[in-house]
Amino acid sequence: MTDPRPVDELSSLEAAQELARLATAIAEHDKRYYQDDAPSISDADYDALRQRNDAIEARFPKLVRRDSPNKRVGATPRSGFKKVRHAVPMLSLTNAFDAEDVQDFYDRICRFLSLKDGQQPTIIAEPKIDGLSATLRYEQGQLAQAATRGDGQEGEDITANIMTLPDVPKSLGDTAPALVEVRGEVYIRGDDFAAMNAGLRDAGKPEFANPRNAAAGSLRQLDPQITAQRPLRFFAYSHGALEGLDITSHAALLDQLSAWGFSVNPLTRACKDVPELLAVYAQIQDQRATLGYDIDGVVYKVDDYGFQERLGFVARAPRWAIAHKFPAERAVTRLNEITVQVGRTGAITPVANLEPITVGGVVVSRATLHNEDEIRRKDIRPGDWVVIQRAGDVIPQVVEVLLDKRAENSQPFDFPQTCPVCDSPVERPKGEVVARCSGGLICTAQRVERLKHFVSRDALDIDGFGDKNVELFAGLGWLHSPADVFAVPQRAEELRAMDGWGATSVAKLSAAIDAARRAPLDRMIFGLGIRQVGQASAKLLARYYTSFEPWQTAMSKLADGDEAVRAELLNIDSFGEAVVDELQAFFANEGNRAVVAALGATMDIQDVEVPTANASPFAGKTLVFTGSLDTMSRPEAKAWAERLGAKVSNSVSKKTGFVVIGADAGSKATKARELGVAILSEVQFRAMAEGEALASSQPAPSPSESEQSA
Ligand code: IVH
């Protein structure tokens, strides 16, 4: 692990030694990551090495090595693939970890669809293949393009490579529709993986850590001839864009995929209730070790496409599917040291630095300890032997301490009372579990983490402005506040003069920054990293205020205690006191108000587009639902209205556009009549909405239950 000594305390000899060690280590990790697709440390650990290297170089500029990681060009990712924008986004799945989560999923579906007893939806259970997803586009029956998932919106063009897979049909024959995107998982079987690694070993080449990495590395080869020699396979399990094919269920799709010559997983089963789902899960889990390929759970999907369409999406995952994961893999290792990290909001998170160990095919050297109470509850001490577990892409955790292996002289961990980065006092308000650095924006760690968030994919999404560059520019003193991001292009000349920055990379970054000036309001709001304000809440705020200025004015008023604004916010459906309190606290801070004002002045923030093209009768209108609806649940009605551009509110006022009245409607209906607000019956609402339903394709956001920022 990284030397924990503060950089300020290093002598120049120690600094030189450490820079030499870091240069070698980082070069090795770069090679493993970029060339071999076989990283042996987590991204966070890698970032820590780079950060340490940069900090030492900043303090000892004369000691910067010729082979410094910041000078090498070999560390840039391969970028030889063309980008492909997915016609239909490639979504991810929500996870279920136990029977209760599965029951909740099932109940939620029945409630959302307002299904009466006896109307059970068929659910298909199929193995969750541990590979990487790909989408294959067939035009007039011919394989025209293949792409990786990428970030879900945009992937890489891997057509030539996919063409080399024996179980991918190049043509779908006579029954092919005009257009179909077949989606599925590229994977490598265990025996093929072992043989392939043996070949690499014999050839003196680095081996892959596990079949998944091997599949990723093999698929992302710039030379398709190499891909052709790799034992890649493909299971088809869903579709993207589809034209000219009438399919009404997932089971029918799988049959059609088989008929076209795709491999469809043979363990797929149709189930009618939760006990059946759990039985299939248990069966698949029993067979896991002997399947011959890696799976990491079972995916449940609502069979009927009509139901799928009504259920729609939450953020990035469908409501109609869930991944029931297998229990986490565990291992025993030594905890060498406990260190702490400072997050974007100052949260101090203790981290276990472990003796590296392989868990489920991945080398783990750090695990989160969550917070002070957790350390105390589990009595975790430096030097202990611990059981760690890792589930999918979840951060590894310490499950328990092996007390019989504890050294006699072991000492409990002293939670720091001051921030390790800025030395400000650490505060932990009564009743809260999270300790925070009180340094606010004077704390470099907080500032840098906030800036990373601001430019990140879900916020301003500035291409080429990764964590490493945020650290670099912050270290150079160029970035203090988010608005400074937009001044980076003015430093183009300085940047070009720096090692590792060519004219092209500087021009690309500058162009990406300039483009981000025109970010939409919701991304800017999300980028501020206000606690409790995740992507979905940011979207709802942006939708409500539609453009920057009214939003900024309202937030200032809120901070000044304006009750009307507070009530207005609480009226936004699904906004509770917690979000509003955090917004108020954020804007009560002068510094934060200045940050927002500077962004307003520097950026050209885009108004929210309310769907008007198809002139939905609900676009931009506020809707209130009251009474019980007969043919759909409240959440479905709300999601539907939002898809058509409406805001859904809880209470009726003069500003309300429509009140939709179900059975036994009470005071809200009365108030609507008094105020002369338009009233719709459920049937009328459906008729108006159905007229528009076909026109809209984008799912409306609804906040995920756990939306929070750390
Ligand atoms: S369905 C909208 N089915 O799991 C649903 N995904 O965690 C799209 N995966 O990105 C996915 N086996 O790479 C589906 N039988 C299966 C799957 C599967 C593996 C992967 C896929 C997806 C990820 C989501």
Coordinates of N, CA and C in Angstrom, one line a residue, residues 541-644:
L541 N -36.6 19.2 -9.8 CA -36.4 20.6 -9.5 C -36.4 21.4 -10.8
A542 N -35.5 20.9 -11.8 CA -35.4 21.5 -13.0 C -36.7 21.6 -13.8
R543 N -37.4 20.5 -13.7 CA -38.7 20.5 -14.4 C -39.7 21.5 -13.8
Y544 N -39.6 21.6 -12.5 CA -40.5 22.5 -11.8 C -40.2 24.0 -12.1
Y545 N -38.9 24.3 -12.1 CA -38.6 25.8 -12.3 C -38.3 26.1 -13.7
T546 N -38.1 25.1 -14.5 CA -37.8 25.1 -16.0 C -36.5 25.9 -16.4
S547 N -36.2 27.0 -15.7 CA -34.9 27.6 -16.1 C -34.1 28.2 -14.9
F548 N -32.9 28.5 -15.2 CA -31.9 28.8 -14.1 C -32.4 29.9 -13.1
E549 N -32.7 31.0 -13.7 CA -33.0 32.2 -12.8 C -34.2 31.9 -11.8
P550 N -35.3 31.5 -12.3 CA -36.4 31.2 -11.3 C -36.0 30.2 -10.3
W551 N -35.2 29.3 -10.7 CA -34.7 28.3 -9.7 C -33.8 28.9 -8.6
Q552 N -32.9 29.7 -9.1 CA -31.9 30.4 -8.2 C -32.6 31.3 -7.3
T553 N -33.6 32.1 -7.8 CA -34.3 33.0 -7.0 C -35.1 32.3 -5.9
A554 N -35.8 31.2 -6.3 CA -36.5 30.4 -5.3 C -35.6 29.8 -4.2
M555 N -34.4 29.4 -4.6 CA -33.5 28.8 -3.6 C -33.0 29.8 -2.6
S556 N -32.8 31.0 -3.1 CA -32.3 32.1 -2.2 C -33.5 32.4 -1.2
K557 N -34.7 32.5 -1.8 CA -35.8 32.8 -0.9 C -36.0 31.7 0.2
L558 N -35.8 30.4 -0.3 CA -35.9 29.3 0.6 C -34.9 29.5 1.8
A559 N -33.7 29.8 1.4 CA -32.6 30.0 2.4 C -32.9 31.1 3.4
D560 N -33.7 32.1 2.9 CA -34.0 33.2 3.7 C -35.3 32.9 4.5
G561 N -35.8 31.7 4.4 CA -36.9 31.3 5.3 C -38.3 31.5 4.7
D562 N -38.3 31.7 3.4 CA -39.6 32.0 2.7 C -40.5 30.7 2.8
E563 N -41.6 30.9 3.5 CA -42.5 29.7 3.7 C -43.2 29.3 2.4
A564 N -43.5 30.2 1.6 CA -44.2 29.9 0.3 C -43.4 29.0 -0.6
V565 N -42.1 29.3 -0.7 CA -41.2 28.5 -1.5 C -41.1 27.1 -0.9
R566 N -41.0 27.1 0.4 CA -40.9 25.8 1.1 C -42.1 24.9 0.8
A567 N -43.3 25.5 0.9 CA -44.5 24.8 0.6 C -44.6 24.3 -0.8
E568 N -44.1 25.2 -1.7 CA -44.1 24.9 -3.1 C -43.2 23.6 -3.4
L569 N -42.1 23.6 -2.7 CA -41.1 22.5 -2.9 C -41.7 21.2 -2.4
L570 N -42.3 21.3 -1.2 CA -42.9 20.1 -0.5 C -44.0 19.6 -1.4
N571 N -44.6 20.4 -2.2 CA -45.7 20.0 -3.0 C -45.2 19.2 -4.2
I572 N -43.9 19.3 -4.6 CA -43.5 18.5 -5.7 C -43.6 17.1 -5.2
D573 N -44.3 16.3 -6.0 CA -44.6 14.9 -5.5 C -43.2 14.2 -5.3
S574 N -43.2 13.5 -4.2 CA -42.0 12.7 -3.7 C -40.9 13.6 -3.1
F575 N -41.1 14.9 -2.9 CA -40.2 15.7 -2.2 C -40.6 15.7 -0.7
G576 N -39.7 15.4 0.1 CA -40.0 15.4 1.6 C -39.2 16.5 2.3
E577 N -39.4 16.6 3.6 CA -38.7 17.6 4.4 C -37.1 17.4 4.2
A578 N -36.6 16.2 4.2 CA -35.2 16.0 4.2 C -34.5 16.7 3.0
V579 N -35.1 16.6 1.8 CA -34.5 17.2 0.6 C -34.6 18.7 0.7
V580 N -35.8 19.2 1.2 CA -36.0 20.6 1.3 C -35.0 21.2 2.3
D581 N -34.8 20.5 3.4 CA -33.9 21.0 4.5 C -32.5 21.1 3.9
E582 N -32.1 20.1 3.1 CA -30.7 20.1 2.6 C -30.5 21.3 1.6
L583 N -31.6 21.5 0.8 CA -31.5 22.6 -0.1 C -31.4 23.9 0.6
Q584 N -32.2 24.0 1.7 CA -32.1 25.3 2.5 C -30.8 25.5 3.1
A585 N -30.2 24.4 3.7 CA -28.9 24.5 4.3 C -27.8 24.8 3.3
F586 N -27.9 24.3 2.1 CA -26.9 24.5 1.0 C -26.9 26.0 0.7
F587 N -28.2 26.5 0.5 CA -28.2 27.9 0.0 C -28.1 28.9 1.1
A588 N -28.2 28.5 2.4 CA -28.0 29.4 3.5 C -26.5 29.7 3.6
N589 N -25.6 28.9 2.9 CA -24.2 29.2 2.9 C -23.8 30.2 1.8
E590 N -23.2 31.3 2.2 CA -22.8 32.4 1.3 C -22.0 31.8 0.2
G591 N -21.0 31.0 0.6 CA -20.0 30.5 -0.4 C -20.8 29.7 -1.5
N592 N -21.7 28.9 -1.0 CA -22.5 28.1 -2.0 C -23.3 29.0 -3.0
R593 N -23.9 30.0 -2.4 CA -24.6 30.9 -3.3 C -23.7 31.6 -4.3
A594 N -22.5 31.9 -3.9 CA -21.6 32.5 -4.8 C -21.2 31.5 -5.9
V595 N -21.0 30.3 -5.5 CA -20.7 29.2 -6.5 C -21.8 29.2 -7.6
V596 N -23.0 29.1 -7.1 CA -24.2 29.0 -8.1 C -24.3 30.3 -8.9
A597 N -24.0 31.5 -8.3 CA -24.1 32.7 -9.1 C -23.0 32.7 -10.1
A598 N -21.8 32.3 -9.8 CA -20.7 32.3 -10.7 C -21.0 31.3 -11.9
L599 N -21.7 30.2 -11.6 CA -22.0 29.3 -12.7 C -23.1 29.9 -13.6
G600 N -24.0 30.6 -13.0 CA -25.1 31.3 -13.8 C -24.4 32.3 -14.7
A601 N -23.4 33.0 -14.2 CA -22.8 34.0 -15.0 C -21.9 33.4 -16.1
T602 N -21.3 32.3 -15.8 CA -20.3 31.7 -16.8 C -20.9 30.8 -17.8
M603 N -22.0 30.1 -17.4 CA -22.5 29.1 -18.2 C -23.7 29.6 -19.0
D604 N -24.1 28.8 -20.0 CA -25.3 29.1 -20.7 C -26.3 28.0 -20.4
I605 N -26.8 28.0 -19.2 CA -27.6 26.8 -18.7 C -28.9 26.6 -19.5
Q606 N -29.1 25.4 -20.0 CA -30.2 25.2 -20.9 C -31.5 25.0 -20.1
D607 N -32.6 25.6 -20.5 CA -33.9 25.4 -19.9 C -34.3 23.9 -20.1
V608 N -35.2 23.5 -19.2 CA -35.7 22.1 -19.4 C -36.7 22.1 -20.5
E609 N -36.5 21.1 -21.3 CA -37.5 20.9 -22.4 C -38.7 20.2 -21.9
V610 N -39.8 20.9 -22.0 CA -41.1 20.3 -21.7 C -41.6 19.8 -23.0
P611 N -42.0 18.6 -23.1 CA -42.4 18.1 -24.4 C -43.6 18.9 -25.0
T612 N -43.3 19.6 -26.0 CA -44.3 20.4 -26.6 C -44.6 20.0 -28.0
A613 N -43.6 19.4 -28.6 CA -43.7 19.0 -30.1 C -45.0 18.3 -30.4
N614 N -45.3 17.4 -29.5 CA -46.6 16.7 -29.8 C -47.7 17.3 -29.0
A615 N -47.5 18.5 -28.5 CA -48.5 19.2 -27.7 C -49.3 18.4 -26.8
S616 N -48.7 17.6 -25.9 CA -49.4 16.9 -25.0 C -50.3 17.8 -24.2
P617 N -51.5 17.5 -23.9 CA -52.4 18.4 -23.2 C -51.9 18.6 -21.8
F618 N -51.0 17.8 -21.3 CA -50.5 17.9 -19.9 C -49.1 18.5 -19.8
A619 N -48.5 18.8 -21.0 CA -47.1 19.4 -21.0 C -47.1 20.6 -20.2
G620 N -46.2 20.7 -19.2 CA -46.0 21.9 -18.4 C -47.1 22.2 -17.4
K621 N -48.1 21.3 -17.4 CA -49.2 21.5 -16.4 C -49.0 20.8 -15.1
T622 N -49.6 21.3 -14.1 CA -49.5 20.6 -12.8 C -50.8 19.8 -12.6
L623 N -50.6 18.5 -12.3 CA -51.7 17.6 -12.1 C -51.8 17.1 -10.7
V624 N -53.0 17.0 -10.2 CA -53.2 16.4 -8.9 C -54.1 15.2 -9.0
F625 N -53.7 14.1 -8.4 CA -54.6 12.9 -8.4 C -55.3 12.8 -7.1
T626 N -56.5 12.5 -7.0 CA -57.2 12.3 -5.7 C -58.2 11.2 -5.8
G627 N -58.5 10.6 -4.7 CA -59.4 9.4 -4.7 C -58.7 8.2 -5.2
S628 N -59.4 7.0 -5.2 CA -58.7 5.8 -5.6 C -59.1 5.5 -7.0
L629 N -58.0 5.2 -7.8 CA -58.2 5.0 -9.2 C -58.5 3.5 -9.4
D630 N -59.2 3.2 -10.5 CA -59.8 1.9 -10.7 C -58.9 1.0 -11.5
T631 N -58.3 1.6 -12.6 CA -57.6 0.7 -13.6 C -56.1 0.8 -13.5
M632 N -55.6 1.7 -12.7 CA -54.1 1.7 -12.5 C -53.9 2.3 -11.1
S633 N -52.6 2.0 -10.7 CA -52.3 2.5 -9.4 C -51.8 4.0 -9.4
R634 N -51.7 4.6 -8.3 CA -51.3 6.0 -8.2 C -49.9 6.2 -8.8
P635 N -48.9 5.3 -8.5 CA -47.6 5.5 -9.1 C -47.6 5.4 -10.6
E636 N -48.4 4.5 -11.1 CA -48.5 4.3 -12.6 C -49.0 5.6 -13.2
A637 N -50.1 6.1 -12.6 CA -50.8 7.3 -13.1 C -49.8 8.4 -13.1
K638 N -49.0 8.5 -12.0 CA -48.1 9.6 -11.9 C -47.0 9.5 -12.9
A639 N -46.4 8.3 -13.0 CA -45.3 8.1 -14.0 C -45.8 8.4 -15.4
W640 N -47.0 8.1 -15.7 CA -47.6 8.3 -17.0 C -47.7 9.8 -17.3
A641 N -48.3 10.5 -16.3 CA -48.4 12.0 -16.4 C -47.1 12.6 -16.6
E642 N -46.1 12.2 -15.9 CA -44.7 12.8 -16.0 C -44.1 12.6 -17.3
R643 N -44.4 11.4 -17.9 CA -43.9 11.1 -19.2 C -44.4 12.0 -20.2
L644 N -45.6 12.5 -19.9 CA -46.2 13.4 -20.9 C -45.9 14.9 -20.6

